[in-house]
Structure formats: structure tokens, C-alpha cells
Coordinates of N, CA and C in Angstrom, one line a residue:
M23 N 0.8 -1.2 0.0 CA 0.0 0.0 0.0 C 0.9 1.2 0.0
A24 N 0.5 2.3 -0.7 CA 1.2 3.5 -0.8 C 1.2 4.3 0.5
P25 N 2.3 5.0 0.9 CA 2.3 5.8 2.1 C 1.2 6.9 2.0
L26 N 0.8 7.3 3.1 CA -0.2 8.4 3.2 C 0.3 9.6 2.4
G27 N -0.6 10.3 1.7 CA -0.2 11.5 1.0 C 0.3 11.2 -0.4
T28 N 0.5 9.9 -0.7 CA 1.0 9.5 -2.1 C -0.2 9.5 -3.0
P29 N -0.2 10.1 -4.1 CA -1.3 10.1 -5.0 C -1.6 8.7 -5.5
M30 N -2.9 8.3 -5.7 CA -3.3 7.0 -6.1 C -3.0 6.9 -7.6
L31 N -2.3 5.9 -8.0 CA -2.1 5.7 -9.5 C -3.3 5.4 -10.2
H32 N -3.5 6.0 -11.4 CA -4.6 5.8 -12.3 C -6.0 5.9 -11.6
K33 N -6.1 6.9 -10.7 CA -7.3 7.1 -9.9 C -8.5 7.3 -10.7
E34 N -8.4 8.2 -11.7 CA -9.6 8.5 -12.5 C -10.0 7.3 -13.4
L35 N -9.0 6.7 -14.0 CA -9.4 5.5 -14.8 C -9.9 4.4 -14.0
T36 N -9.4 4.2 -12.8 CA -9.9 3.2 -11.9 C -11.3 3.4 -11.5
Q37 N -11.7 4.7 -11.3 CA -13.1 5.0 -10.9 C -14.0 4.8 -12.1
Q38 N -13.5 5.1 -13.3 CA -14.3 4.8 -14.5 C -14.6 3.3 -14.7
V39 N -13.6 2.5 -14.4 CA -13.8 1.0 -14.5 C -14.8 0.6 -13.4
I40 N -14.7 1.1 -12.2 CA -15.6 0.8 -11.2 C -17.0 1.2 -11.5
N41 N -17.2 2.4 -12.1 CA -18.5 2.9 -12.5 C -19.1 2.0 -13.6
A42 N -18.2 1.5 -14.5 CA -18.7 0.6 -15.5 C -19.1 -0.7 -14.9
A43 N -18.4 -1.2 -13.9 CA -18.7 -2.5 -13.3 C -20.1 -2.3 -12.5
K44 N -20.3 -1.2 -11.9 CA -21.6 -0.9 -11.2 C -22.7 -0.9 -12.2
A45 N -22.5 -0.3 -13.4 CA -23.6 -0.3 -14.4 C -23.9 -1.7 -14.9
V46 N -22.9 -2.5 -15.1 CA -23.0 -3.8 -15.6 C -23.8 -4.7 -14.5
H47 N -23.3 -4.6 -13.3 CA -24.0 -5.3 -12.2 C -25.4 -4.9 -12.0
N48 N -25.7 -3.6 -12.1 CA -27.1 -3.1 -11.9 C -28.0 -3.7 -13.1
E49 N -27.4 -3.7 -14.3 CA -28.2 -4.2 -15.4 C -28.4 -5.7 -15.5
L50 N -27.3 -6.4 -15.3 CA -27.3 -7.9 -15.4 C -27.7 -8.6 -14.1
G51 N -27.4 -8.0 -13.0 CA -27.6 -8.7 -11.7 C -26.6 -9.8 -11.5
P52 N -26.7 -10.5 -10.4 CA -25.7 -11.6 -10.1 C -26.1 -12.9 -10.7
G53 N -25.1 -13.8 -10.7 CA -25.4 -15.2 -11.0 C -25.2 -15.7 -12.4
L54 N -24.8 -14.8 -13.3 CA -24.6 -15.2 -14.7 C -23.2 -15.8 -14.9
P55 N -23.0 -16.6 -15.9 CA -21.6 -17.0 -16.2 C -20.7 -15.8 -16.5
H56 N -19.5 -16.0 -16.1 CA -18.4 -15.1 -16.2 C -18.3 -14.3 -17.6
K57 N -18.5 -15.0 -18.7 CA -18.4 -14.5 -20.0 C -19.3 -13.3 -20.2
F58 N -20.5 -13.3 -19.7 CA -21.5 -12.2 -19.9 C -21.0 -10.9 -19.2
Y59 N -20.5 -11.0 -18.0 CA -19.9 -9.8 -17.4 C -18.7 -9.3 -18.1
R60 N -17.9 -10.2 -18.6 CA -16.7 -9.7 -19.3 C -17.1 -9.0 -20.6
E61 N -18.1 -9.6 -21.4 CA -18.5 -8.9 -22.6 C -19.2 -7.6 -22.3
A62 N -20.1 -7.6 -21.3 CA -20.7 -6.3 -20.9 C -19.7 -5.3 -20.5
M63 N -18.7 -5.7 -19.7 CA -17.7 -4.7 -19.3 C -17.0 -4.1 -20.5
E64 N -16.7 -5.0 -21.5 CA -16.0 -4.5 -22.7 C -16.8 -3.5 -23.4
L65 N -18.1 -3.8 -23.5 CA -19.0 -2.8 -24.2 C -19.1 -1.5 -23.4
E66 N -19.2 -1.6 -22.1 CA -19.4 -0.4 -21.3 C -18.1 0.5 -21.3
L67 N -17.0 -0.2 -21.3 CA -15.7 0.6 -21.3 C -15.4 1.2 -22.7
R68 N -15.7 0.5 -23.7 CA -15.5 1.0 -25.0 C -16.4 2.2 -25.3
E69 N -17.6 2.2 -24.7 CA -18.6 3.3 -24.8 C -18.0 4.6 -24.2
I70 N -17.2 4.5 -23.2 CA -16.6 5.7 -22.6 C -15.2 6.0 -23.2
G71 N -14.9 5.3 -24.3 CA -13.6 5.6 -25.0 C -12.4 4.9 -24.5
A72 N -12.5 4.0 -23.6 CA -11.4 3.2 -23.1 C -10.9 2.2 -24.1
A73 N -9.6 2.0 -24.1 CA -9.0 0.9 -24.9 C -9.0 -0.4 -24.1
V74 N -9.7 -1.4 -24.6 CA -9.9 -2.6 -23.8 C -9.3 -3.8 -24.6
E75 N -8.5 -4.5 -23.9 CA -7.9 -5.7 -24.5 C -8.4 -6.9 -23.7
V76 N -9.3 -7.7 -24.3 CA -9.8 -8.9 -23.7 C -8.9 -10.1 -23.9
D77 N -8.8 -10.9 -22.9 CA -7.9 -12.1 -22.9 C -6.5 -11.7 -23.3
K78 N -6.0 -10.6 -22.8 CA -4.6 -10.1 -23.1 C -3.7 -11.3 -22.7
P79 N -2.8 -11.7 -23.6 CA -1.9 -12.8 -23.3 C -0.8 -12.4 -22.3
V80 N -0.6 -13.2 -21.3 CA 0.4 -13.0 -20.3 C 1.4 -14.2 -20.3
K81 N 2.6 -14.0 -20.6 CA 3.6 -15.1 -20.6 C 4.0 -15.4 -19.2
V82 N 4.1 -16.7 -18.9 CA 4.6 -17.1 -17.6 C 6.0 -17.7 -17.8
H83 N 7.0 -17.1 -17.1 CA 8.4 -17.5 -17.2 C 8.9 -18.2 -15.9
Y84 N 9.8 -19.0 -16.1 CA 10.5 -19.7 -15.0 C 12.0 -19.9 -15.4
R85 N 12.9 -19.3 -14.7 CA 14.3 -19.3 -14.9 C 14.7 -19.0 -16.4
G86 N 14.1 -18.0 -16.9 CA 14.4 -17.5 -18.2 C 13.6 -18.3 -19.3
Q87 N 12.9 -19.3 -19.0 CA 12.1 -20.0 -20.0 C 10.7 -19.7 -19.9
T88 N 10.1 -19.6 -21.1 CA 8.6 -19.3 -21.1 C 7.9 -20.7 -21.0
L89 N 7.1 -20.8 -20.0 CA 6.3 -22.0 -19.7 C 5.0 -22.1 -20.5
G90 N 4.5 -20.9 -20.8 CA 3.2 -20.9 -21.5 C 2.6 -19.5 -21.3
E91 N 1.3 -19.4 -21.7 CA 0.6 -18.2 -21.6 C -0.8 -18.4 -20.9
L92 N -1.3 -17.3 -20.3 CA -2.6 -17.3 -19.9 C -3.2 -16.0 -20.3
G93 N -4.5 -15.9 -20.2 CA -5.1 -14.6 -20.6 C -5.7 -13.9 -19.4
V94 N -5.4 -12.6 -19.3 CA -6.1 -11.8 -18.3 C -7.5 -11.4 -18.8
D95 N -8.5 -11.4 -17.9 CA -9.8 -11.1 -18.4 C -9.9 -9.9 -19.3
F96 N -9.3 -8.8 -18.8 CA -9.2 -7.6 -19.7 C -8.2 -6.6 -19.1
C97 N -7.6 -5.8 -20.0 CA -6.7 -4.8 -19.6 C -7.2 -3.5 -20.2
V98 N -7.3 -2.4 -19.4 CA -7.9 -1.2 -19.8 C -6.8 -0.1 -20.0
N99 N -6.7 0.4 -21.2 CA -5.7 1.5 -21.5 C -4.3 1.1 -21.2
D100 N -4.0 -0.2 -21.3 CA -2.6 -0.7 -21.0 C -2.2 -0.2 -19.7
A101 N -3.1 0.0 -18.7 CA -2.8 0.5 -17.4 C -3.3 -0.3 -16.2
I102 N -4.5 -0.8 -16.4 CA -5.2 -1.5 -15.3 C -5.6 -2.9 -15.8
V103 N -5.2 -3.9 -15.0 CA -5.6 -5.3 -15.2 C -6.8 -5.6 -14.4
C104 N -7.8 -6.2 -15.1 CA -9.1 -6.5 -14.4 C -9.3 -8.0 -14.4
V105 N -9.5 -8.6 -13.2 CA -9.7 -10.0 -13.0 C -11.1 -10.2 -12.5
L106 N -11.9 -11.0 -13.2 CA -13.3 -11.3 -12.8 C -13.2 -12.5 -11.9
V107 N -13.7 -12.4 -10.7 CA -13.6 -13.5 -9.7 C -14.9 -14.3 -9.7
D108 N -14.8 -15.6 -9.8 CA -16.0 -16.5 -9.8 C -16.3 -17.1 -8.4
N109 N -15.3 -16.9 -7.5 CA -15.5 -17.5 -6.2 C -16.7 -16.8 -5.4
D110 N -17.1 -17.4 -4.3 CA -18.1 -16.8 -3.4 C -17.5 -15.6 -2.7
E111 N -16.2 -15.6 -2.5 CA -15.5 -14.6 -1.8 C -14.2 -14.3 -2.5
I112 N -13.7 -13.1 -2.4 CA -12.4 -12.8 -3.0 C -11.3 -13.3 -2.0
T113 N -10.4 -14.1 -2.5 CA -9.5 -14.8 -1.6 C -8.1 -14.3 -1.8
P114 N -7.2 -14.7 -0.8 CA -5.8 -14.3 -1.0 C -5.2 -14.8 -2.3
D115 N -5.7 -16.0 -2.8 CA -5.2 -16.5 -4.1 C -5.6 -15.5 -5.3
D116 N -6.8 -14.9 -5.2 CA -7.2 -13.9 -6.2 C -6.2 -12.7 -6.2
Y117 N -5.9 -12.3 -5.0 CA -4.9 -11.2 -4.9 C -3.5 -11.6 -5.5
G118 N -3.1 -12.8 -5.1 CA -1.9 -13.4 -5.7 C -1.8 -13.4 -7.2
L119 N -2.9 -13.9 -7.8 CA -3.0 -14.0 -9.2 C -2.9 -12.6 -9.8
A120 N -3.6 -11.6 -9.2 CA -3.6 -10.2 -9.8 C -2.2 -9.7 -9.7
R121 N -1.5 -9.9 -8.6 CA -0.1 -9.4 -8.5 C 0.8 -10.1 -9.4
T122 N 0.6 -11.4 -9.7 CA 1.5 -12.1 -10.7 C 1.2 -11.5 -12.1
L123 N 0.0 -11.3 -12.4 CA -0.4 -10.7 -13.7 C 0.3 -9.3 -13.8
L124 N 0.2 -8.5 -12.8 CA 0.7 -7.1 -12.8 C 2.3 -7.2 -13.0
K125 N 2.9 -8.1 -12.3 CA 4.3 -8.3 -12.4 C 4.7 -8.7 -13.9
N126 N 4.0 -9.7 -14.4 CA 4.4 -10.2 -15.7 C 4.0 -9.2 -16.8
L127 N 3.1 -8.3 -16.6 CA 2.7 -7.3 -17.6 C 3.4 -6.0 -17.3
E128 N 4.2 -5.9 -16.2 CA 4.9 -4.7 -15.8 C 3.9 -3.5 -15.7
L129 N 2.8 -3.8 -15.0 CA 1.8 -2.8 -14.7 C 1.7 -2.6 -13.2
D130 N 1.0 -1.5 -12.7 CA 1.0 -1.2 -11.3 C -0.3 -1.4 -10.6
V131 N -1.4 -1.4 -11.4 CA -2.8 -1.4 -10.8 C -3.6 -2.5 -11.4
G132 N -4.3 -3.2 -10.5 CA -5.3 -4.2 -10.9 C -6.6 -4.0 -10.1
L133 N -7.7 -4.6 -10.6 CA -9.0 -4.6 -10.0 C -9.5 -6.0 -10.0
L134 N -9.9 -6.5 -8.8 CA -10.6 -7.7 -8.7 C -12.1 -7.4 -8.7
L135 N -12.9 -8.0 -9.6 CA -14.3 -7.7 -9.7 C -15.1 -8.9 -9.5
K136 N -16.0 -8.9 -8.5 CA -16.8 -10.1 -8.2 C -18.3 -9.7 -8.4
F137 N -18.9 -10.2 -9.5 CA -20.2 -9.9 -9.9 C -21.3 -10.8 -9.3
N138 N -20.9 -12.0 -8.8 CA -21.9 -13.0 -8.5 C -22.5 -12.9 -7.1
G139 N -22.5 -11.7 -6.5 CA -23.2 -11.5 -5.2 C -24.3 -10.5 -5.4
S140 N -25.1 -10.3 -4.4 CA -26.2 -9.3 -4.5 C -25.6 -7.9 -4.6
R141 N -24.3 -7.8 -4.1 CA -23.6 -6.5 -4.3 C -22.3 -6.7 -5.1
L142 N -22.0 -5.8 -5.9 CA -20.7 -5.9 -6.6 C -19.6 -5.7 -5.6
D143 N -18.6 -6.6 -5.7 CA -17.4 -6.5 -4.8 C -16.2 -6.1 -5.7
V144 N -15.6 -5.0 -5.4 CA -14.4 -4.5 -6.1 C -13.2 -4.3 -5.1
R145 N -12.1 -4.9 -5.5 CA -10.9 -4.7 -4.7 C -9.7 -4.2 -5.6
R146 N -9.1 -3.1 -5.1 CA -7.9 -2.6 -5.8 C -6.7 -3.3 -5.4
V147 N -5.8 -3.7 -6.3 CA -4.6 -4.4 -6.1 C -3.5 -3.6 -6.7
E148 N -2.4 -3.4 -5.9 CA -1.2 -2.7 -6.5 C -0.1 -3.7 -6.6
A149 N 0.8 -3.5 -7.6 CA 1.9 -4.3 -7.8 C 2.8 -4.2 -6.5
V150 N 3.5 -5.3 -6.2 CA 4.5 -5.3 -5.1 C 5.7 -4.7 -5.7
P151 N 6.3 -3.6 -5.1 CA 7.5 -3.1 -5.6 C 8.6 -4.1 -5.7
A152 N 9.5 -4.0 -6.7 CA 10.6 -4.9 -6.8 C 11.5 -4.7 -5.6
K153 N 12.1 -5.8 -5.1 CA 13.0 -5.6 -4.0 C 14.3 -5.0 -4.5
K154 N 14.9 -4.1 -3.8 CA 16.1 -3.5 -4.1 C 17.3 -4.5 -3.9
Q155 N 18.2 -4.5 -4.8 CA 19.4 -5.4 -4.7 C 20.3 -4.7 -3.7
T156 N 20.8 -5.5 -2.8 CA 21.8 -5.0 -1.8 C 23.1 -5.7 -2.1
S157 N 24.2 -5.0 -2.1 CA 25.4 -5.7 -2.3 C 26.2 -5.7 -1.0
A158 N 26.8 -6.9 -0.7 CA 27.6 -7.1 0.5 C 29.0 -6.5 0.2
T159 N 29.4 -5.8 1.2 CA 30.8 -5.2 1.1 C 31.7 -5.9 2.1
T160 N 32.8 -6.3 1.7 CA 33.8 -7.0 2.6 C 34.9 -6.1 2.9

């Protein structure tokens, strides 16, 4: 979390995405399959002029080797990663996935969006800053 007084990254765009999610949830309600919310979010965000990339490919690497790819639900303006959560609750694993996606895409802000409850649940996730290398002096 950013120190107090630090401006929130992508604050305006984040609010636009949240407003779009509220509109989608109000219109569709809870309980539909994941794909309907994703398609409705894409329509809602494009309507406000946002650049939306659905199923943005994210390469997974291990020791310099690419293991494969997975798709992020959508990325908005190449700035915010959005993950639609299908669980009953947003879990630590959901936060972990969002942070991994942010790291691999070299982005700073993500949103976890859970549509399948009576109320929309939105959680902001920020990338974990890279650890600074320290050198040992002898």
C-alpha cells in the first residue's frame, strides 16, 4: 500500500472502471456465467472511450524459460488489469493472481471484480515493488 499522501495511481481510470462495473452489475444482476460480465464490461468501457484488450496474453516464465501463456480477463488502456472473480469470496489467491499478472505485464494497478453476489465487490490491487538489490561489502 502506498504511504499516506501519495497520489493514487490511475485514480480517474480506476473510478471509470468501477463505475462501468456498477452499471453492468445493476443491469445484469448476479449469477450469470463469467463471460457475460466480461462482454458487458468490454461494451461499457469502449462506450466511454477506453481501450480494452480482452484475454490479453500474459507469458509465464521460469528461470528464463517461457512456460506458457494465460489470458487476463481484460486490460484497460494498457494501465489496469481486471480479473473477474468467480468464487463466493475474494481470496488471497485472487490477490496473488492479480499481483502475478501485474508483475508479468509490468503494470502497477489491478482490480478484482466479483459480480456473483447481491452487491458488486471490487478490490484494488497494487503491484508489489521490486526488491532492491543490496550488495555485500567486505
